[in-house]
Amino acid sequence: MSQAFDVVVIGAGPGGYIAAIRAAQLGFKVACIDEWKNAAGGPAPGGTCTNVGCIPSKALLQSSEHFEHANHHFADHGISTGKVTMDVAKMVGRKDTVVKQNNDGILYLFKKNKVTFFHGRGSFVAAADGAYQIKVAGAAEEVITGKQVVVATGSNARALPGVPFDEELILSNDGALRIGAVPKKLALIGSGVIGLEMGSVWRRLGAEVTILEGLPTFLGAVDEQIAKEAKKAFDKQGLKIELGVKVGEIKTGKKGVNVAYTNAKGEAVSLDADKLIVSIGRVPNTIGLNAEGVGLQLDERGAIVVDGDCKTNLPGVWAVGDVVRGPMLAHKAEEEGVAVAERIAGQHGHVNFNTIPWVIYTSPEIAWVGRTEQQLKADGVAYKAGTFPFLANGRARALGDTTGMVKFLADAKTDEILGVHIVGPMASELISEAVVAMEFKASAEDIARICHAHPSLSEATKEAALAVDKRTLNF
Ligand SMILES: Cc1cc2nc3c(=O)[nH]c(=O)nc-3n(C[C@H](O)[C@H](O)[C@H](O)COP(=O)(O)OP(=O)(O)OC[C@H]3O[C@@H](n4cnc5c(N)ncnc54)[C@H](O)[C@@H]3O)c2cc1C
């Protein structure tokens, strides 16, 4: 007799594990299936985010930033260290410990919330008697049933056509997060979030980094003024970013990788590197799910087709996170997971796609919410802009990091905040205030009138809001 559940969630990344916990909180009998294995073959729930994405990348960014500070900035504070060295194996080991703490945390949360966890691959068998049969292929094989199924099977790194990842010389995000020694020369293809973050880690540790980008503009989705400021900072750091390139043949050999490309001027260039990270986007993952077998509709990208409520074409089957349309972000997946669990319970789960924040955890950090100036222009919206530089912020000066600015975009007539864009220290934390403000439909003046602690970086947010009406107090 197969175990019967109200809700079966396939995938325990941020979309799946959060959906499972929320469904259990709402009183459902819930199972969550995930196939990710740790090095010992045990369960490692948390998905891409926990195992080879958000968490490990931030652990390495933190370690490499400490290294950079010790090498280049401690002296400004009167601290002398002598020669600073980096034990890469220890850094990677620490990252693995952080990952394991998160894996274990999720297993604990499943127990706490009475979610039954299955370690193995979940696939649709058939629909029968108002429920779906789901095969779990792990150490053993069994079939469970769920009246409702939430698919949260995430995404995989996109490879260049004809250039498969070997994770030794040609690396996806997986291999990029466990390079064993600092490469002398590192090449990356793709200057998106992952390329910039990984490039920053290894540049800080001493690699000569070249990022090749096919598009002619840098960070096209980011507000132009902010992207320009960030590019200036990356150039100063020595992160070499070549835009508008056309990548040709990629060869691997005993000495590493050779990338042949045509640069923006049309010149043929041959780039040698010890390793190549390919970060050109991710593809939705439905491998082994037997989507076709039950008629689950996919689009031409391989994403599961869903409506605005994350409902698929099959009754009682939902899909969330990277495997569906929308930005591939962990917090977007989580919000959809919560909303779906609440909709299953007959509640009105809601995800506001207009207030999903974006963050790039480089130094300076880049964060934004809402529309960019170029989008407002394209949409024909009359707007006012206000900026405030961290150079004029006391806390930023005390920190020794005055790169960048906060920028507000507000409706010209109503003053409603339409977008907030930050490049600078702790942008990832500062953006939350803007998200809250936009969620509550605040005006720039609302933020300008709120008392902000002194000295704090958040005062730059208040000042940028004041700048919308051209009345900054400290600049
Ligand atoms: C290097 C890197 C850095 C990133 N940094 C950030 C960041 O800072 N902030 C941010 O918001 N996002 C970041 N992301 C993106 C983020 O990781 C994803 O958006 C997020 O993980 C998507 O969550 P998900 O639940 O949809 O899928 P995933 O996290 O991919 O999880 C899917 C899970 O489903 C499991 N699975 C798949 N198929 C099956 C099956 N048939 N049976 C059982 N289990 C299955 C997989 O093993 C996996 O555990 C980063 C990504 C990368 C690669």
JSON list of N, CA and C and ligand atoms in Angstrom, two decimals, residues 10-17 33-36 44-55 57-58 120-123 152-155 173 177 193-194 197-198 282 285 287-289 320-323 327-333 359 361, ligand 1:
[
{"chain": "A", "resi": 10, "resn": "ILE", "atom": "N", "xyz": [8.06, 18.00, -5.44]},
{"chain": "A", "resi": 10, "resn": "ILE", "atom": "CA", "xyz": [9.24, 17.38, -6.08]},
{"chain": "A", "resi": 10, "resn": "ILE", "atom": "C", "xyz": [10.32, 18.45, -6.20]},
{"chain": "A", "resi": 11, "resn": "GLY", "atom": "N", "xyz": [11.40, 18.27, -5.47]},
{"chain": "A", "resi": 11, "resn": "GLY", "atom": "CA", "xyz": [12.49, 19.26, -5.44]},
{"chain": "A", "resi": 11, "resn": "GLY", "atom": "C", "xyz": [12.49, 20.00, -4.11]},
{"chain": "A", "resi": 12, "resn": "ALA", "atom": "N", "xyz": [13.65, 20.04, -3.47]},
{"chain": "A", "resi": 12, "resn": "ALA", "atom": "CA", "xyz": [13.76, 20.74, -2.17]},
{"chain": "A", "resi": 12, "resn": "ALA", "atom": "C", "xyz": [14.74, 21.89, -2.25]},
{"chain": "A", "resi": 13, "resn": "GLY", "atom": "N", "xyz": [14.70, 22.64, -3.38]},
{"chain": "A", "resi": 13, "resn": "GLY", "atom": "CA", "xyz": [15.39, 23.92, -3.44]},
{"chain": "A", "resi": 13, "resn": "GLY", "atom": "C", "xyz": [14.54, 24.94, -2.70]},
{"chain": "A", "resi": 14, "resn": "PRO", "atom": "N", "xyz": [14.89, 26.23, -2.80]},
{"chain": "A", "resi": 14, "resn": "PRO", "atom": "CA", "xyz": [14.12, 27.24, -2.08]},
{"chain": "A", "resi": 14, "resn": "PRO", "atom": "C", "xyz": [12.64, 27.26, -2.45]},
{"chain": "A", "resi": 15, "resn": "GLY", "atom": "N", "xyz": [12.31, 26.94, -3.70]},
{"chain": "A", "resi": 15, "resn": "GLY", "atom": "CA", "xyz": [10.90, 26.89, -4.08]},
{"chain": "A", "resi": 15, "resn": "GLY", "atom": "C", "xyz": [10.20, 25.72, -3.41]},
{"chain": "A", "resi": 16, "resn": "GLY", "atom": "N", "xyz": [10.81, 24.53, -3.51]},
{"chain": "A", "resi": 16, "resn": "GLY", "atom": "CA", "xyz": [10.17, 23.31, -3.03]},
{"chain": "A", "resi": 16, "resn": "GLY", "atom": "C", "xyz": [10.13, 23.18, -1.53]},
{"chain": "A", "resi": 17, "resn": "TYR", "atom": "N", "xyz": [11.27, 23.41, -0.86]},
{"chain": "A", "resi": 17, "resn": "TYR", "atom": "CA", "xyz": [11.25, 23.15, 0.59]},
{"chain": "A", "resi": 17, "resn": "TYR", "atom": "C", "xyz": [10.37, 24.15, 1.32]},
{"chain": "A", "resi": 33, "resn": "ILE", "atom": "N", "xyz": [10.34, 15.44, -2.03]},
{"chain": "A", "resi": 33, "resn": "ILE", "atom": "CA", "xyz": [11.32, 14.51, -2.61]},
{"chain": "A", "resi": 33, "resn": "ILE", "atom": "C", "xyz": [12.46, 15.32, -3.18]},
{"chain": "A", "resi": 34, "resn": "ASP", "atom": "N", "xyz": [13.70, 14.93, -2.86]},
{"chain": "A", "resi": 34, "resn": "ASP", "atom": "CA", "xyz": [14.83, 15.62, -3.49]},
{"chain": "A", "resi": 34, "resn": "ASP", "atom": "C", "xyz": [15.96, 14.62, -3.71]},
{"chain": "A", "resi": 35, "resn": "GLU", "atom": "N", "xyz": [16.61, 14.77, -4.87]},
{"chain": "A", "resi": 35, "resn": "GLU", "atom": "CA", "xyz": [17.62, 13.76, -5.23]},
{"chain": "A", "resi": 35, "resn": "GLU", "atom": "C", "xyz": [19.05, 14.22, -4.97]},
{"chain": "A", "resi": 36, "resn": "TRP", "atom": "N", "xyz": [19.26, 15.48, -4.56]},
{"chain": "A", "resi": 36, "resn": "TRP", "atom": "CA", "xyz": [20.65, 15.99, -4.44]},
{"chain": "A", "resi": 36, "resn": "TRP", "atom": "C", "xyz": [21.42, 15.16, -3.41]},
{"chain": "A", "resi": 44, "resn": "ALA", "atom": "N", "xyz": [21.09, 16.14, 0.52]},
{"chain": "A", "resi": 44, "resn": "ALA", "atom": "CA", "xyz": [21.58, 17.52, 0.61]},
{"chain": "A", "resi": 44, "resn": "ALA", "atom": "C", "xyz": [20.50, 18.47, 0.11]},
{"chain": "A", "resi": 45, "resn": "PRO", "atom": "N", "xyz": [19.37, 18.56, 0.86]},
{"chain": "A", "resi": 45, "resn": "PRO", "atom": "CA", "xyz": [18.29, 19.43, 0.38]},
{"chain": "A", "resi": 45, "resn": "PRO", "atom": "C", "xyz": [18.73, 20.89, 0.38]},
{"chain": "A", "resi": 46, "resn": "GLY", "atom": "N", "xyz": [18.04, 21.68, -0.43]},
{"chain": "A", "resi": 46, "resn": "GLY", "atom": "CA", "xyz": [18.40, 23.11, -0.53]},
{"chain": "A", "resi": 46, "resn": "GLY", "atom": "C", "xyz": [18.63, 23.50, -1.98]},
{"chain": "A", "resi": 47, "resn": "GLY", "atom": "N", "xyz": [18.78, 22.47, -2.84]},
{"chain": "A", "resi": 47, "resn": "GLY", "atom": "CA", "xyz": [18.84, 22.73, -4.28]},
{"chain": "A", "resi": 47, "resn": "GLY", "atom": "C", "xyz": [20.10, 23.44, -4.72]},
{"chain": "A", "resi": 48, "resn": "THR", "atom": "N", "xyz": [19.99, 24.05, -5.90]},
{"chain": "A", "resi": 48, "resn": "THR", "atom": "CA", "xyz": [21.11, 24.82, -6.48]},
{"chain": "A", "resi": 48, "resn": "THR", "atom": "C", "xyz": [21.52, 25.90, -5.49]},
{"chain": "A", "resi": 49, "resn": "CYS", "atom": "N", "xyz": [20.54, 26.60, -4.94]},
{"chain": "A", "resi": 49, "resn": "CYS", "atom": "CA", "xyz": [20.79, 27.73, -4.05]},
{"chain": "A", "resi": 49, "resn": "CYS", "atom": "C", "xyz": [21.75, 27.34, -2.93]},
{"chain": "A", "resi": 50, "resn": "THR", "atom": "N", "xyz": [21.44, 26.26, -2.24]},
{"chain": "A", "resi": 50, "resn": "THR", "atom": "CA", "xyz": [22.24, 25.88, -1.07]},
{"chain": "A", "resi": 50, "resn": "THR", "atom": "C", "xyz": [23.52, 25.17, -1.46]},
{"chain": "A", "resi": 51, "resn": "ASN", "atom": "N", "xyz": [23.45, 24.32, -2.49]},
{"chain": "A", "resi": 51, "resn": "ASN", "atom": "CA", "xyz": [24.61, 23.46, -2.79]},
{"chain": "A", "resi": 51, "resn": "ASN", "atom": "C", "xyz": [25.62, 24.07, -3.74]},
{"chain": "A", "resi": 52, "resn": "VAL", "atom": "N", "xyz": [25.15, 24.73, -4.79]},
{"chain": "A", "resi": 52, "resn": "VAL", "atom": "CA", "xyz": [26.08, 25.26, -5.80]},
{"chain": "A", "resi": 52, "resn": "VAL", "atom": "C", "xyz": [25.65, 26.64, -6.31]},
{"chain": "A", "resi": 53, "resn": "GLY", "atom": "N", "xyz": [25.00, 27.40, -5.45]},
{"chain": "A", "resi": 53, "resn": "GLY", "atom": "CA", "xyz": [24.50, 28.69, -5.91]},
{"chain": "A", "resi": 53, "resn": "GLY", "atom": "C", "xyz": [24.69, 29.79, -4.88]},
{"chain": "A", "resi": 54, "resn": "CYS", "atom": "N", "xyz": [23.57, 30.34, -4.43]},
{"chain": "A", "resi": 54, "resn": "CYS", "atom": "CA", "xyz": [23.58, 31.52, -3.56]},
{"chain": "A", "resi": 54, "resn": "CYS", "atom": "C", "xyz": [24.52, 31.38, -2.37]},
{"chain": "A", "resi": 55, "resn": "ILE", "atom": "N", "xyz": [24.35, 30.30, -1.62]},
{"chain": "A", "resi": 55, "resn": "ILE", "atom": "CA", "xyz": [25.06, 30.19, -0.33]},
{"chain": "A", "resi": 55, "resn": "ILE", "atom": "C", "xyz": [26.57, 29.97, -0.52]},
{"chain": "A", "resi": 57, "resn": "SER", "atom": "N", "xyz": [28.43, 30.58, -3.08]},
{"chain": "A", "resi": 57, "resn": "SER", "atom": "CA", "xyz": [29.08, 31.73, -3.75]},
{"chain": "A", "resi": 57, "resn": "SER", "atom": "C", "xyz": [29.29, 32.86, -2.76]},
{"chain": "A", "resi": 58, "resn": "LYS", "atom": "N", "xyz": [28.31, 33.07, -1.86]},
{"chain": "A", "resi": 58, "resn": "LYS", "atom": "CA", "xyz": [28.48, 34.16, -0.88]},
{"chain": "A", "resi": 58, "resn": "LYS", "atom": "C", "xyz": [29.56, 33.80, 0.13]},
{"chain": "A", "resi": 120, "resn": "GLY", "atom": "N", "xyz": [15.68, 10.88, -3.24]},
{"chain": "A", "resi": 120, "resn": "GLY", "atom": "CA", "xyz": [15.69, 10.14, -4.50]},
{"chain": "A", "resi": 120, "resn": "GLY", "atom": "C", "xyz": [15.05, 10.97, -5.59]},
{"chain": "A", "resi": 121, "resn": "ARG", "atom": "N", "xyz": [14.96, 10.40, -6.76]},
{"chain": "A", "resi": 121, "resn": "ARG", "atom": "CA", "xyz": [14.35, 11.13, -7.89]},
{"chain": "A", "resi": 121, "resn": "ARG", "atom": "C", "xyz": [12.85, 10.86, -7.94]},
{"chain": "A", "resi": 122, "resn": "GLY", "atom": "N", "xyz": [12.09, 11.92, -8.04]},
{"chain": "A", "resi": 122, "resn": "GLY", "atom": "CA", "xyz": [10.65, 11.79, -8.14]},
{"chain": "A", "resi": 122, "resn": "GLY", "atom": "C", "xyz": [10.21, 11.90, -9.60]},
{"chain": "A", "resi": 123, "resn": "SER", "atom": "N", "xyz": [9.30, 10.99, -10.01]},
{"chain": "A", "resi": 123, "resn": "SER", "atom": "CA", "xyz": [8.77, 11.12, -11.38]},
{"chain": "A", "resi": 123, "resn": "SER", "atom": "C", "xyz": [7.30, 10.73, -11.39]},
{"chain": "A", "resi": 152, "resn": "ALA", "atom": "N", "xyz": [9.10, 21.57, -8.33]},
{"chain": "A", "resi": 152, "resn": "ALA", "atom": "CA", "xyz": [10.08, 22.64, -8.05]},
{"chain": "A", "resi": 152, "resn": "ALA", "atom": "C", "xyz": [11.47, 22.09, -8.36]},
{"chain": "A", "resi": 153, "resn": "THR", "atom": "N", "xyz": [11.62, 21.66, -9.62]},
{"chain": "A", "resi": 153, "resn": "THR", "atom": "CA", "xyz": [12.83, 20.92, -9.99]},
{"chain": "A", "resi": 153, "resn": "THR", "atom": "C", "xyz": [13.95, 21.82, -10.50]},
{"chain": "A", "resi": 154, "resn": "GLY", "atom": "N", "xyz": [13.78, 23.12, -10.43]},
{"chain": "A", "resi": 154, "resn": "GLY", "atom": "CA", "xyz": [14.90, 24.04, -10.63]},
{"chain": "A", "resi": 154, "resn": "GLY", "atom": "C", "xyz": [15.45, 24.13, -12.04]},
{"chain": "A", "resi": 155, "resn": "SER", "atom": "N", "xyz": [16.75, 24.38, -12.11]},
{"chain": "A", "resi": 155, "resn": "SER", "atom": "CA", "xyz": [17.40, 24.63, -13.40]},
{"chain": "A", "resi": 155, "resn": "SER", "atom": "C", "xyz": [18.82, 24.07, -13.39]},
{"chain": "A", "resi": 173, "resn": "ASN", "atom": "N", "xyz": [28.82, 26.56, -12.77]},
{"chain": "A", "resi": 173, "resn": "ASN", "atom": "CA", "xyz": [28.87, 27.13, -11.42]},
{"chain": "A", "resi": 173, "resn": "ASN", "atom": "C", "xyz": [29.34, 26.09, -10.41]},
{"chain": "A", "resi": 177, "resn": "LEU", "atom": "N", "xyz": [32.84, 26.66, -8.09]},
{"chain": "A", "resi": 177, "resn": "LEU", "atom": "CA", "xyz": [32.80, 26.84, -6.63]},
{"chain": "A", "resi": 177, "resn": "LEU", "atom": "C", "xyz": [33.73, 25.87, -5.90]},
{"chain": "A", "resi": 193, "resn": "VAL", "atom": "N", "xyz": [25.22, 37.94, -13.46]},
{"chain": "A", "resi": 193, "resn": "VAL", "atom": "CA", "xyz": [25.43, 37.88, -12.01]},
{"chain": "A", "resi": 193, "resn": "VAL", "atom": "C", "xyz": [26.49, 36.84, -11.65]},
{"chain": "A", "resi": 194, "resn": "ILE", "atom": "N", "xyz": [26.33, 35.63, -12.17]},
{"chain": "A", "resi": 194, "resn": "ILE", "atom": "CA", "xyz": [27.21, 34.53, -11.76]},
{"chain": "A", "resi": 194, "resn": "ILE", "atom": "C", "xyz": [28.64, 34.79, -12.25]},
{"chain": "A", "resi": 197, "resn": "GLU", "atom": "N", "xyz": [30.22, 37.52, -10.10]},
{"chain": "A", "resi": 197, "resn": "GLU", "atom": "CA", "xyz": [30.53, 37.08, -8.73]},
{"chain": "A", "resi": 197, "resn": "GLU", "atom": "C", "xyz": [31.71, 36.12, -8.71]},
{"chain": "A", "resi": 198, "resn": "MET", "atom": "N", "xyz": [31.69, 35.14, -9.61]},
{"chain": "A", "resi": 198, "resn": "MET", "atom": "CA", "xyz": [32.79, 34.16, -9.64]},
{"chain": "A", "resi": 198, "resn": "MET", "atom": "C", "xyz": [34.10, 34.82, -10.09]},
{"chain": "A", "resi": 282, "resn": "ARG", "atom": "N", "xyz": [20.85, 29.74, -17.46]},
{"chain": "A", "resi": 282, "resn": "ARG", "atom": "CA", "xyz": [20.45, 28.43, -16.94]},
{"chain": "A", "resi": 282, "resn": "ARG", "atom": "C", "xyz": [19.19, 27.96, -17.68]},
{"chain": "A", "resi": 285, "resn": "ASN", "atom": "N", "xyz": [14.84, 22.69, -15.54]},
{"chain": "A", "resi": 285, "resn": "ASN", "atom": "CA", "xyz": [15.16, 21.27, -15.43]},
{"chain": "A", "resi": 285, "resn": "ASN", "atom": "C", "xyz": [13.92, 20.41, -15.20]},
{"chain": "A", "resi": 287, "resn": "ILE", "atom": "N", "xyz": [14.37, 17.00, -16.22]},
{"chain": "A", "resi": 287, "resn": "ILE", "atom": "CA", "xyz": [14.96, 15.69, -16.57]},
{"chain": "A", "resi": 287, "resn": "ILE", "atom": "C", "xyz": [14.44, 14.62, -15.61]},
{"chain": "A", "resi": 288, "resn": "GLY", "atom": "N", "xyz": [13.98, 13.53, -16.18]},
{"chain": "A", "resi": 288, "resn": "GLY", "atom": "CA", "xyz": [13.58, 12.38, -15.37]},
{"chain": "A", "resi": 288, "resn": "GLY", "atom": "C", "xyz": [12.24, 12.52, -14.66]},
{"chain": "A", "resi": 289, "resn": "LEU", "atom": "N", "xyz": [11.52, 13.59, -14.96]},
{"chain": "A", "resi": 289, "resn": "LEU", "atom": "CA", "xyz": [10.25, 13.84, -14.27]},
{"chain": "A", "resi": 289, "resn": "LEU", "atom": "C", "xyz": [9.08, 13.09, -14.91]},
{"chain": "A", "resi": 320, "resn": "VAL", "atom": "N", "xyz": [6.78, 25.86, -9.53]},
{"chain": "A", "resi": 320, "resn": "VAL", "atom": "CA", "xyz": [7.33, 27.12, -9.00]},
{"chain": "A", "resi": 320, "resn": "VAL", "atom": "C", "xyz": [8.84, 27.20, -9.24]},
{"chain": "A", "resi": 321, "resn": "GLY", "atom": "N", "xyz": [9.37, 28.39, -9.15]},
{"chain": "A", "resi": 321, "resn": "GLY", "atom": "CA", "xyz": [10.83, 28.59, -9.14]},
{"chain": "A", "resi": 321, "resn": "GLY", "atom": "C", "xyz": [11.44, 28.62, -10.52]},
{"chain": "A", "resi": 322, "resn": "ASP", "atom": "N", "xyz": [12.69, 28.17, -10.59]},
{"chain": "A", "resi": 322, "resn": "ASP", "atom": "CA", "xyz": [13.46, 28.27, -11.83]},
{"chain": "A", "resi": 322, "resn": "ASP", "atom": "C", "xyz": [12.85, 27.45, -12.98]},
{"chain": "A", "resi": 323, "resn": "VAL", "atom": "N", "xyz": [12.04, 26.45, -12.65]},
{"chain": "A", "resi": 323, "resn": "VAL", "atom": "CA", "xyz": [11.49, 25.59, -13.70]},
{"chain": "A", "resi": 323, "resn": "VAL", "atom": "C", "xyz": [10.33, 26.25, -14.43]},
{"chain": "A", "resi": 327, "resn": "PRO", "atom": "N", "xyz": [12.03, 35.56, -13.23]},
{"chain": "A", "resi": 327, "resn": "PRO", "atom": "CA", "xyz": [13.45, 35.61, -12.88]},
{"chain": "A", "resi": 327, "resn": "PRO", "atom": "C", "xyz": [13.91, 34.38, -12.10]},
{"chain": "A", "resi": 328, "resn": "MET", "atom": "N", "xyz": [15.13, 33.92, -12.42]},
{"chain": "A", "resi": 328, "resn": "MET", "atom": "CA", "xyz": [15.68, 32.77, -11.71]},
{"chain": "A", "resi": 328, "resn": "MET", "atom": "C", "xyz": [16.36, 33.27, -10.45]},
{"chain": "A", "resi": 329, "resn": "LEU", "atom": "N", "xyz": [15.57, 33.46, -9.41]},
{"chain": "A", "resi": 329, "resn": "LEU", "atom": "CA", "xyz": [16.07, 33.97, -8.13]},
{"chain": "A", "resi": 329, "resn": "LEU", "atom": "C", "xyz": [15.48, 33.11, -7.02]},
{"chain": "A", "resi": 330, "resn": "ALA", "atom": "N", "xyz": [16.28, 32.89, -5.98]},
{"chain": "A", "resi": 330, "resn": "ALA", "atom": "CA", "xyz": [15.84, 32.03, -4.88]},
{"chain": "A", "resi": 330, "resn": "ALA", "atom": "C", "xyz": [14.61, 32.61, -4.18]},
{"chain": "A", "resi": 331, "resn": "HIS", "atom": "N", "xyz": [14.63, 33.93, -3.95]},
{"chain": "A", "resi": 331, "resn": "HIS", "atom": "CA", "xyz": [13.50, 34.52, -3.20]},
{"chain": "A", "resi": 331, "resn": "HIS", "atom": "C", "xyz": [12.23, 34.56, -4.04]},
{"chain": "A", "resi": 332, "resn": "LYS", "atom": "N", "xyz": [12.36, 34.60, -5.37]},
{"chain": "A", "resi": 332, "resn": "LYS", "atom": "CA", "xyz": [11.16, 34.51, -6.23]},
{"chain": "A", "resi": 332, "resn": "LYS", "atom": "C", "xyz": [10.59, 33.10, -6.10]},
{"chain": "A", "resi": 333, "resn": "ALA", "atom": "N", "xyz": [11.48, 32.09, -6.10]},
{"chain": "A", "resi": 333, "resn": "ALA", "atom": "CA", "xyz": [11.03, 30.70, -5.96]},
{"chain": "A", "resi": 333, "resn": "ALA", "atom": "C", "xyz": [10.31, 30.51, -4.62]},
{"chain": "A", "resi": 359, "resn": "VAL", "atom": "N", "xyz": [19.97, 41.40, -6.74]},
{"chain": "A", "resi": 359, "resn": "VAL", "atom": "CA", "xyz": [21.25, 41.77, -6.11]},
{"chain": "A", "resi": 359, "resn": "VAL", "atom": "C", "xyz": [22.41, 41.08, -6.82]},
{"chain": "A", "resi": 361, "resn": "TYR", "atom": "N", "xyz": [26.31, 40.39, -5.82]},
{"chain": "A", "resi": 361, "resn": "TYR", "atom": "CA", "xyz": [27.11, 40.51, -4.59]},
{"chain": "A", "resi": 361, "resn": "TYR", "atom": "C", "xyz": [28.59, 40.74, -4.88]},
{"chain": "B", "resi": 1, "resn": "LIG", "atom": "C1", "xyz": [26.34, 30.41, -8.70]},
{"chain": "B", "resi": 1, "resn": "LIG", "atom": "C2", "xyz": [24.93, 30.83, -8.44]},
{"chain": "B", "resi": 1, "resn": "LIG", "atom": "C3", "xyz": [24.69, 31.85, -7.56]},
{"chain": "B", "resi": 1, "resn": "LIG", "atom": "C4", "xyz": [23.39, 32.25, -7.30]},
{"chain": "B", "resi": 1, "resn": "LIG", "atom": "N1", "xyz": [23.19, 33.27, -6.42]},
{"chain": "B", "resi": 1, "resn": "LIG", "atom": "C5", "xyz": [21.94, 33.68, -6.16]},
{"chain": "B", "resi": 1, "resn": "LIG", "atom": "C6", "xyz": [21.70, 34.70, -5.22]},
{"chain": "B", "resi": 1, "resn": "LIG", "atom": "O1", "xyz": [22.63, 35.25, -4.63]},
{"chain": "B", "resi": 1, "resn": "LIG", "atom": "N2", "xyz": [20.42, 35.07, -4.98]},
{"chain": "B", "resi": 1, "resn": "LIG", "atom": "C7", "xyz": [19.37, 34.49, -5.62]},
{"chain": "B", "resi": 1, "resn": "LIG", "atom": "O2", "xyz": [18.22, 34.86, -5.37]},
{"chain": "B", "resi": 1, "resn": "LIG", "atom": "N3", "xyz": [19.56, 33.50, -6.51]},
{"chain": "B", "resi": 1, "resn": "LIG", "atom": "C8", "xyz": [20.81, 33.08, -6.78]},
{"chain": "B", "resi": 1, "resn": "LIG", "atom": "N4", "xyz": [21.00, 32.05, -7.67]},
{"chain": "B", "resi": 1, "resn": "LIG", "atom": "C9", "xyz": [19.81, 31.43, -8.30]},
{"chain": "B", "resi": 1, "resn": "LIG", "atom": "C10", "xyz": [19.14, 30.45, -7.33]},
{"chain": "B", "resi": 1, "resn": "LIG", "atom": "O3", "xyz": [20.07, 29.48, -6.94]},
{"chain": "B", "resi": 1, "resn": "LIG", "atom": "C11", "xyz": [17.94, 29.79, -8.00]},
{"chain": "B", "resi": 1, "resn": "LIG", "atom": "O4", "xyz": [17.08, 30.79, -8.50]},
{"chain": "B", "resi": 1, "resn": "LIG", "atom": "C12", "xyz": [17.17, 28.94, -7.00]},
{"chain": "B", "resi": 1, "resn": "LIG", "atom": "O5", "xyz": [17.98, 27.92, -6.48]},
{"chain": "B", "resi": 1, "resn": "LIG", "atom": "C13", "xyz": [15.94, 28.31, -7.65]},
{"chain": "B", "resi": 1, "resn": "LIG", "atom": "O6", "xyz": [15.27, 27.55, -6.72]},
{"chain": "B", "resi": 1, "resn": "LIG", "atom": "P1", "xyz": [14.36, 26.31, -7.15]},
{"chain": "B", "resi": 1, "resn": "LIG", "atom": "O7", "xyz": [13.77, 25.79, -5.89]},
{"chain": "B", "resi": 1, "resn": "LIG", "atom": "O8", "xyz": [13.46, 26.70, -8.23]},
{"chain": "B", "resi": 1, "resn": "LIG", "atom": "O9", "xyz": [15.36, 25.25, -7.79]},
{"chain": "B", "resi": 1, "resn": "LIG", "atom": "P2", "xyz": [16.73, 24.60, -7.30]},
{"chain": "B", "resi": 1, "resn": "LIG", "atom": "O10", "xyz": [17.37, 25.37, -6.23]},
{"chain": "B", "resi": 1, "resn": "LIG", "atom": "O11", "xyz": [17.49, 24.32, -8.53]},
{"chain": "B", "resi": 1, "resn": "LIG", "atom": "O12", "xyz": [16.29, 23.23, -6.65]},
{"chain": "B", "resi": 1, "resn": "LIG", "atom": "C14", "xyz": [15.73, 22.19, -7.38]},
{"chain": "B", "resi": 1, "resn": "LIG", "atom": "C15", "xyz": [15.91, 20.90, -6.59]},
{"chain": "B", "resi": 1, "resn": "LIG", "atom": "O13", "xyz": [15.14, 19.89, -7.21]},
{"chain": "B", "resi": 1, "resn": "LIG", "atom": "C16", "xyz": [15.87, 18.68, -7.23]},
{"chain": "B", "resi": 1, "resn": "LIG", "atom": "N5", "xyz": [15.31, 17.87, -8.31]},
{"chain": "B", "resi": 1, "resn": "LIG", "atom": "C17", "xyz": [15.27, 18.15, -9.62]},
{"chain": "B", "resi": 1, "resn": "LIG", "atom": "N6", "xyz": [14.60, 17.18, -10.29]},
{"chain": "B", "resi": 1, "resn": "LIG", "atom": "C18", "xyz": [14.21, 16.28, -9.35]},
{"chain": "B", "resi": 1, "resn": "LIG", "atom": "C19", "xyz": [13.47, 15.09, -9.40]},
{"chain": "B", "resi": 1, "resn": "LIG", "atom": "N7", "xyz": [12.92, 14.63, -10.53]},
{"chain": "B", "resi": 1, "resn": "LIG", "atom": "N8", "xyz": [13.29, 14.41, -8.24]},
{"chain": "B", "resi": 1, "resn": "LIG", "atom": "C20", "xyz": [13.80, 14.87, -7.08]},
{"chain": "B", "resi": 1, "resn": "LIG", "atom": "N9", "xyz": [14.49, 16.00, -6.97]},
{"chain": "B", "resi": 1, "resn": "LIG", "atom": "C21", "xyz": [14.68, 16.71, -8.10]},
{"chain": "B", "resi": 1, "resn": "LIG", "atom": "C22", "xyz": [17.30, 19.13, -7.46]},
{"chain": "B", "resi": 1, "resn": "LIG", "atom": "O14", "xyz": [18.19, 18.13, -7.02]},
{"chain": "B", "resi": 1, "resn": "LIG", "atom": "C23", "xyz": [17.34, 20.38, -6.57]},
{"chain": "B", "resi": 1, "resn": "LIG", "atom": "O15", "xyz": [17.71, 20.04, -5.26]},
{"chain": "B", "resi": 1, "resn": "LIG", "atom": "C24", "xyz": [22.30, 31.61, -7.93]},
{"chain": "B", "resi": 1, "resn": "LIG", "atom": "C25", "xyz": [22.54, 30.55, -8.81]},
{"chain": "B", "resi": 1, "resn": "LIG", "atom": "C26", "xyz": [23.83, 30.16, -9.06]},
{"chain": "B", "resi": 1, "resn": "LIG", "atom": "C27", "xyz": [24.05, 29.02, -9.98]}
]
